[in-house]
Amino acid sequence: MRHRPYLVGAAMGLFAYVALASSPAMATPCSNLQSLQLVHTTITSATDNISGSFTVPGSNPPSTINGLPAFCRVTATLTPSSDSSIKIEVWLPESGWNGRFLGTGGGGFQGVITYGELAAGIQAGFASTNSDLGTGSSGCSPLFCGSDGNMGNPLAIAFGDPAAPSTGLFGHPERIKDFGFRAIHLMTVRGKEIAGAFYGQHAHKAYFAGCSTGGQNALMEAQRFPDDYDGILAGAAAFNRTHLHMAGLAIWQATHATPGSFIQTGQMTLINQAVLAQCVGRDGGASTDQFLTDPRDCHFDPKALLCTAGKAPPACLTSDQVTTMQKYYGGTIDPVTGQVINPGSERGNETDNLQALGLAFAERLPEPAFDGLFYWVFGPSFGYPASSVNFANFDFHRDVDKVDDQLAAVLNANSTDLSDFRQHGGKLLMYHGWADPLIPSPSSINYFNALVANDGGHGFQQVSFGGNSNGSLARTQSYARLFMVPGMYHCSGGPGPNVFDALTPLTTWVEGGVAPETIVATKFVNDTPPAVSMTRPLCVFPKVAKYNGSGSTSIAANFTCVTDENDFNQMPAPKFGP
């Protein structure tokens, strides 16, 4: 699950700083932090960076950004267990600190420090921290943490899959706990202590911002450690992790079921064009949009593209390819009980862009994307075709419980009781791209609906928002709000307006008591500032943006947020989470 910064869609550089010194440096308030004694913590460096730039350690070719404020960079290793090795960094502005603390997340299996988050944080005046979640000690990277090796596949090599098989966190239950919830909590506790020692005072407010795995971190913090943060920003949260990764197995198996099941280059674009031709503008948006405002109103059937006499792929779909796409939209299903394990992808997210990490990317890998999770349970045999359970024959009835029994309690942030977070005064702002091809967008809606149901005492169910004001909805929206983003891919990118500042509305909500009703999103020409292609309001769920009928469809002011009808949202069976 790919990482994106909290200023969604902003192109962040990756930076690092190399200190060159020919003689011993004088002690500074920053370097004095080297001797700070903290529980289960070794501070490995504390250095001033006044160069205005930073280059990521080990980046090749080196990637550098200018325009950074002077800051104190602290690196540390946390060892809450004898098998733990959690790397964290804390970046502290040396002037212009806004008095706030910012915890940040990363993506996938992490294993690295996400420097772009730290840089963005200090540029906005925050004391900022980030962690590798403790998986770096197992050789993990955002895309891989257990693998049968790249098998010579060029795409797998390009995305960093190791050459040799690896088992990730297999046999390391403490590291699994670190990844699931402990690393991000301890990063927060130690980060606050380091910031307090540097500034001589505690931050007056603490915020967390993350997308994908960072979104999972966000919800885990709200659920398990409700006093850590005052405001939490959770984007495209990978909160139902074990079942989300099963969805990756399912679509890889579907595309490899027969030689004719594989979706060819260009065909995802073909399908997307057919979806838009049938559905665009019928869900509140404009007829000229190149994305869907609410794809749940679209019921495109891939059979419409079935090859007929005189036509052949890639200009149409074979019957096996139609089956592949039906499974893509239909979700991950227990073949015996028919229960939904994970919701399917929404129409409108089809793309041939490999960087979007969707079907076109996943099917071209020698094994399913992000299947490292299952190596943690089954060990190296998961990569061997002759073994009883492997990535090609994983059984979605027989094998699910074994994974959940070992991992669900540690990895899945599925609790919808946020009463302690609410009583603390915490505010939760969630967002998710409607065109996300990696984490199905219904997932965030399901979590929010479950919050509403829990606040109304009705348990997990499809929540109706039609008619008069819903008391449960109002109670939930007093501390938690969701914004769906039309046309946005996973955390950023995509054909819709995909750049927006969600952190400022969150701080305004926490510190000023004004809850956000809309957030304006921007689509830049070629996704590169400063030329603007369009703006569009993001509406607090369950409202949607509806075109007023006059004026440019490229201007947000010509759209109004209106209450949407109660659309069907595919839910997992209760045993598989909200």
Short mmCIF file of C-alpha atoms in Angstrom, two decimals, residues 227-521:
data_model
loop_
_atom_site.label_atom_id
_atom_site.label_comp_id
_atom_site.label_asym_id
_atom_site.label_seq_id
_atom_site.Cartn_x
_atom_site.Cartn_y
_atom_site.Cartn_z
CA ASP A 227 -4.70 9.99 24.14
CA ASP A 228 -1.74 10.10 21.74
CA TYR A 229 -3.24 12.61 19.32
CA ASP A 230 -5.76 15.43 19.33
CA GLY A 231 -6.40 15.24 15.61
CA ILE A 232 -5.96 12.26 13.27
CA LEU A 233 -5.96 12.31 9.46
CA ALA A 234 -6.53 8.85 7.95
CA GLY A 235 -6.37 8.44 4.18
CA ALA A 236 -7.33 5.25 2.28
CA ALA A 237 -6.73 3.28 5.46
CA ALA A 238 -5.47 -0.28 5.11
CA PHE A 239 -7.26 -0.99 8.38
CA ASN A 240 -8.75 -4.41 7.49
CA ARG A 241 -5.30 -5.62 6.55
CA THR A 242 -5.50 -9.40 6.47
CA HIS A 243 -8.56 -9.36 4.22
CA LEU A 244 -7.22 -6.56 2.05
CA HIS A 245 -4.12 -8.64 1.31
CA MET A 246 -6.35 -11.62 0.54
CA ALA A 247 -8.02 -9.45 -2.10
CA GLY A 248 -4.61 -9.06 -3.72
CA LEU A 249 -4.21 -12.83 -3.84
CA ALA A 250 -7.70 -13.23 -5.29
CA ILE A 251 -7.27 -10.84 -8.22
CA TRP A 252 -3.83 -12.27 -9.09
CA GLN A 253 -5.33 -15.76 -9.15
CA ALA A 254 -8.23 -14.52 -11.28
CA THR A 255 -5.95 -12.99 -13.92
CA HIS A 256 -3.87 -16.18 -14.05
CA ALA A 257 -6.76 -18.68 -13.96
CA THR A 258 -6.49 -19.36 -17.70
CA PRO A 259 -4.27 -18.00 -20.47
CA GLY A 260 -7.24 -15.95 -21.63
CA SER A 261 -7.97 -14.41 -18.22
CA PHE A 262 -5.04 -11.96 -18.31
CA ILE A 263 -6.04 -8.37 -19.03
CA GLN A 264 -3.86 -7.12 -21.88
CA THR A 265 -2.09 -3.78 -22.17
CA GLY A 266 -4.58 -1.06 -23.02
CA GLN A 267 -7.65 -3.01 -21.99
CA MET A 268 -8.06 -1.34 -18.60
CA THR A 269 -8.23 1.98 -20.46
CA LEU A 270 -10.76 0.44 -22.85
CA ILE A 271 -12.92 -0.65 -19.91
CA ASN A 272 -12.59 2.73 -18.21
CA GLN A 273 -13.76 4.53 -21.33
CA ALA A 274 -16.79 2.25 -21.56
CA VAL A 275 -17.58 2.86 -17.88
CA LEU A 276 -17.42 6.63 -18.32
CA ALA A 277 -19.49 6.53 -21.51
CA GLN A 278 -22.29 4.79 -19.64
CA CYS A 279 -22.12 6.48 -16.25
CA VAL A 280 -20.37 9.85 -16.19
CA GLY A 281 -22.49 12.79 -15.10
CA ARG A 282 -25.27 10.62 -13.72
CA ASP A 283 -23.99 10.69 -10.15
CA GLY A 284 -23.92 14.41 -9.38
CA GLY A 285 -20.88 15.35 -11.41
CA ALA A 286 -20.69 17.00 -14.80
CA SER A 287 -21.19 15.24 -18.13
CA THR A 288 -17.75 16.45 -19.22
CA ASP A 289 -15.95 14.79 -16.28
CA GLN A 290 -13.35 12.10 -16.93
CA PHE A 291 -14.17 10.44 -13.62
CA LEU A 292 -17.16 9.39 -11.53
CA THR A 293 -18.44 11.45 -8.62
CA ASP A 294 -20.07 8.43 -6.91
CA PRO A 295 -19.32 5.17 -8.72
CA ARG A 296 -21.92 3.28 -6.69
CA ASP A 297 -24.46 4.74 -9.11
CA CYS A 298 -22.70 2.97 -11.99
CA HIS A 299 -23.68 -0.59 -12.86
CA PHE A 300 -21.56 -1.15 -15.94
CA ASP A 301 -21.38 -4.83 -16.92
CA PRO A 302 -18.07 -5.86 -18.55
CA LYS A 303 -20.11 -8.24 -20.76
CA ALA A 304 -20.83 -5.12 -22.84
CA LEU A 305 -17.26 -5.44 -24.17
CA LEU A 306 -17.46 -9.16 -25.00
CA CYS A 307 -15.80 -9.93 -28.32
CA THR A 308 -18.20 -10.62 -31.16
CA ALA A 309 -17.59 -11.80 -34.71
CA GLY A 310 -14.83 -9.86 -36.40
CA LYS A 311 -13.38 -8.41 -33.17
CA ALA A 312 -10.55 -9.65 -31.00
CA PRO A 313 -8.57 -8.49 -27.96
CA PRO A 314 -7.33 -5.96 -27.07
CA ALA A 315 -10.26 -4.14 -28.75
CA CYS A 316 -12.74 -6.24 -26.75
CA LEU A 317 -12.83 -8.80 -23.92
CA THR A 318 -12.81 -12.59 -24.10
CA SER A 319 -15.30 -14.45 -21.94
CA ASP A 320 -12.46 -15.29 -19.52
CA GLN A 321 -11.50 -11.61 -19.33
CA VAL A 322 -15.12 -10.71 -18.61
CA THR A 323 -14.98 -13.19 -15.73
CA THR A 324 -11.78 -11.55 -14.47
CA MET A 325 -13.41 -8.13 -14.39
CA GLN A 326 -16.58 -9.46 -12.77
CA LYS A 327 -14.41 -10.85 -9.97
CA TYR A 328 -12.55 -7.53 -9.78
CA TYR A 329 -15.80 -5.67 -9.18
CA GLY A 330 -17.44 -8.49 -7.22
CA GLY A 331 -14.98 -8.66 -4.33
CA THR A 332 -13.18 -11.48 -2.55
CA ILE A 333 -15.67 -14.25 -1.83
CA ASP A 334 -15.60 -17.43 0.26
CA PRO A 335 -16.41 -20.00 -2.47
CA VAL A 336 -18.26 -22.30 -0.04
CA THR A 337 -20.35 -19.88 2.04
CA GLY A 338 -20.59 -17.05 -0.48
CA GLN A 339 -19.60 -14.57 2.24
CA VAL A 340 -17.79 -11.41 1.22
CA ILE A 341 -14.25 -11.34 2.64
CA ASN A 342 -13.29 -7.95 1.16
CA PRO A 343 -15.33 -5.57 -1.00
CA GLY A 344 -14.61 -5.30 -4.69
CA SER A 345 -13.20 -2.38 -6.65
CA GLU A 346 -15.52 0.38 -7.76
CA ARG A 347 -16.10 1.09 -11.42
CA GLY A 348 -14.11 4.05 -12.68
CA ASN A 349 -10.75 3.04 -11.18
CA GLU A 350 -9.57 1.07 -14.21
CA THR A 351 -6.11 2.20 -15.35
CA ASP A 352 -3.14 0.91 -17.31
CA ASN A 353 -0.86 3.14 -15.23
CA LEU A 354 1.44 0.70 -13.40
CA GLN A 355 2.35 3.38 -10.85
CA ALA A 356 -1.24 3.30 -9.58
CA LEU A 357 -0.61 -0.23 -8.21
CA GLY A 358 -3.89 -1.57 -9.56
CA LEU A 359 -4.79 -4.70 -11.51
CA ALA A 360 -2.50 -3.86 -14.45
CA PHE A 361 0.43 -3.72 -12.04
CA ALA A 362 -0.48 -6.70 -9.87
CA GLU A 363 -1.14 -9.21 -12.65
CA ARG A 364 2.26 -8.62 -14.24
CA LEU A 365 4.20 -9.65 -11.13
CA PRO A 366 5.42 -13.24 -10.76
CA GLU A 367 3.43 -13.52 -7.51
CA PRO A 368 0.71 -11.35 -5.98
CA ALA A 369 1.60 -7.84 -4.86
CA PHE A 370 1.96 -7.47 -1.09
CA ASP A 371 1.66 -11.22 -0.46
CA GLY A 372 4.56 -10.97 1.99
CA LEU A 373 1.95 -10.97 4.75
CA PHE A 374 1.26 -14.66 4.11
CA TYR A 375 4.92 -15.62 4.37
CA TRP A 376 4.65 -14.43 7.98
CA VAL A 377 2.13 -17.24 8.57
CA PHE A 378 3.11 -20.05 6.20
CA GLY A 379 6.85 -19.41 5.95
CA PRO A 380 8.96 -20.01 2.83
CA SER A 381 6.62 -22.74 1.55
CA PHE A 382 4.13 -20.05 0.53
CA GLY A 383 6.35 -19.33 -2.47
CA TYR A 384 6.64 -22.95 -3.62
CA PRO A 385 4.05 -24.20 -6.15
CA ALA A 386 4.28 -27.75 -4.80
CA SER A 387 3.36 -26.78 -1.22
CA SER A 388 -0.09 -27.33 0.26
CA VAL A 389 -0.71 -23.59 0.66
CA ASN A 390 0.93 -21.12 -1.69
CA PHE A 391 0.13 -17.89 -3.50
CA ALA A 392 -1.34 -19.72 -6.49
CA ASN A 393 -3.64 -22.10 -4.59
CA PHE A 394 -4.57 -20.15 -1.44
CA ASP A 395 -8.09 -21.35 -0.60
CA PHE A 396 -10.50 -18.57 0.37
CA HIS A 397 -12.55 -20.94 2.49
CA ARG A 398 -9.99 -23.26 4.04
CA ASP A 399 -6.99 -20.97 4.58
CA VAL A 400 -8.53 -17.69 5.73
CA ASP A 401 -8.98 -18.62 9.38
CA LYS A 402 -5.34 -19.63 9.85
CA VAL A 403 -4.19 -16.20 8.70
CA ASP A 404 -6.74 -14.39 10.82
CA ASP A 405 -6.02 -16.52 13.90
CA GLN A 406 -2.36 -15.48 13.76
CA LEU A 407 -2.53 -11.91 12.50
CA ALA A 408 -5.95 -10.27 12.67
CA ALA A 409 -5.86 -9.24 16.34
CA VAL A 410 -2.50 -7.53 15.85
CA LEU A 411 -2.85 -6.04 12.36
CA ASN A 412 -6.51 -5.21 11.80
CA ALA A 413 -7.69 -1.84 13.12
CA ASN A 414 -11.32 -2.93 13.00
CA SER A 415 -12.68 -1.64 16.32
CA THR A 416 -15.43 0.93 15.89
CA ASP A 417 -15.61 1.94 19.53
CA LEU A 418 -13.83 5.29 19.56
CA SER A 419 -15.53 6.51 22.73
CA ASP A 420 -12.23 7.08 24.56
CA PHE A 421 -10.86 9.06 21.61
CA ARG A 422 -14.06 11.11 21.47
CA GLN A 423 -14.01 11.75 25.24
CA HIS A 424 -10.40 12.88 24.94
CA GLY A 425 -11.69 15.51 22.51
CA GLY A 426 -10.06 13.88 19.52
CA LYS A 427 -11.16 14.54 15.95
CA LEU A 428 -10.84 12.03 13.11
CA LEU A 429 -10.84 13.13 9.48
CA MET A 430 -10.88 10.32 6.91
CA TYR A 431 -10.56 10.51 3.11
CA HIS A 432 -10.46 7.99 0.28
CA GLY A 433 -10.20 8.26 -3.50
CA TRP A 434 -13.25 6.93 -5.31
CA ALA A 435 -10.95 5.67 -8.09
CA ASP A 436 -8.51 3.88 -5.75
CA PRO A 437 -7.34 0.75 -7.63
CA LEU A 438 -5.43 -0.68 -4.65
CA ILE A 439 -7.66 -0.37 -1.57
CA PRO A 440 -11.32 -0.57 -2.58
CA SER A 441 -13.03 2.70 -1.73
CA PRO A 442 -16.08 1.04 -0.10
CA SER A 443 -13.76 0.03 2.77
CA SER A 444 -13.59 3.52 4.26
CA ILE A 445 -17.33 3.97 3.86
CA ASN A 446 -17.89 0.67 5.63
CA TYR A 447 -15.72 1.77 8.53
CA PHE A 448 -17.47 5.12 8.81
CA ASN A 449 -20.91 3.48 8.58
CA ALA A 450 -19.85 1.10 11.35
CA LEU A 451 -18.89 4.07 13.51
CA VAL A 452 -22.35 5.51 12.96
CA ALA A 453 -24.00 2.18 13.76
CA ASN A 454 -21.88 1.81 16.89
CA ASP A 455 -22.77 5.33 18.03
CA GLY A 456 -26.43 4.44 17.59
CA GLY A 457 -26.06 1.09 19.33
CA HIS A 458 -27.08 -0.97 16.29
CA GLY A 459 -23.86 -2.86 15.55
CA PHE A 460 -22.52 -3.48 12.05
CA GLN A 461 -25.10 -2.79 9.38
CA GLN A 462 -25.77 -0.75 6.30
CA VAL A 463 -26.69 2.69 7.65
CA SER A 464 -29.42 4.75 6.01
CA PHE A 465 -28.85 8.50 5.84
CA GLY A 466 -31.98 9.43 3.90
CA GLY A 467 -34.87 11.46 5.21
CA ASN A 468 -34.62 13.51 8.37
CA SER A 469 -31.46 14.20 10.35
CA ASN A 470 -29.97 10.97 11.61
CA GLY A 471 -29.05 11.21 15.28
CA SER A 472 -26.34 8.57 15.07
CA LEU A 473 -24.80 10.30 12.07
CA ALA A 474 -24.76 13.63 13.91
CA ARG A 475 -23.11 12.02 16.93
CA THR A 476 -20.43 10.45 14.77
CA GLN A 477 -19.83 13.60 12.76
CA SER A 478 -19.21 15.51 15.98
CA TYR A 479 -15.82 13.73 16.14
CA ALA A 480 -15.33 11.80 12.88
CA ARG A 481 -15.89 12.85 9.26
CA LEU A 482 -15.26 11.19 5.93
CA PHE A 483 -14.53 12.83 2.58
CA MET A 484 -14.66 10.76 -0.62
CA VAL A 485 -12.52 12.11 -3.46
CA PRO A 486 -13.91 11.68 -7.00
CA GLY A 487 -11.38 10.48 -9.54
CA MET A 488 -8.45 10.08 -7.14
CA TYR A 489 -6.27 6.97 -7.22
CA HIS A 490 -4.55 5.51 -4.15
CA CYS A 491 -3.78 8.48 -1.89
CA SER A 492 -3.09 10.78 -4.86
CA GLY A 493 -3.04 10.92 -8.65
CA GLY A 494 -5.86 9.97 -10.96
CA PRO A 495 -8.06 11.84 -13.44
CA GLY A 496 -9.99 13.86 -10.86
CA PRO A 497 -9.04 16.81 -8.63
CA ASN A 498 -6.50 15.06 -6.42
CA VAL A 499 -4.59 17.74 -4.51
CA PHE A 500 -6.02 19.15 -1.30
CA ASP A 501 -4.97 20.28 2.14
CA ALA A 502 -6.75 18.14 4.72
CA LEU A 503 -4.49 18.96 7.67
CA THR A 504 -5.45 22.63 7.97
CA PRO A 505 -9.20 21.86 8.25
CA LEU A 506 -8.33 19.25 10.87
CA THR A 507 -6.35 21.73 12.98
CA THR A 508 -9.17 24.27 12.62
CA TRP A 509 -11.65 21.64 13.81
CA VAL A 510 -9.50 20.64 16.79
CA GLU A 511 -8.44 24.11 17.86
CA GLY A 512 -11.30 26.27 16.65
CA GLY A 513 -14.24 23.91 16.97
CA VAL A 514 -15.28 24.39 13.34
CA ALA A 515 -15.94 21.06 11.65
CA PRO A 516 -15.21 20.93 7.89
CA GLU A 517 -18.21 20.66 5.56
CA THR A 518 -16.23 20.91 2.33
CA ILE A 519 -12.60 20.80 1.25
CA VAL A 520 -11.62 22.24 -2.11
CA ALA A 521 -9.54 19.90 -4.28
#
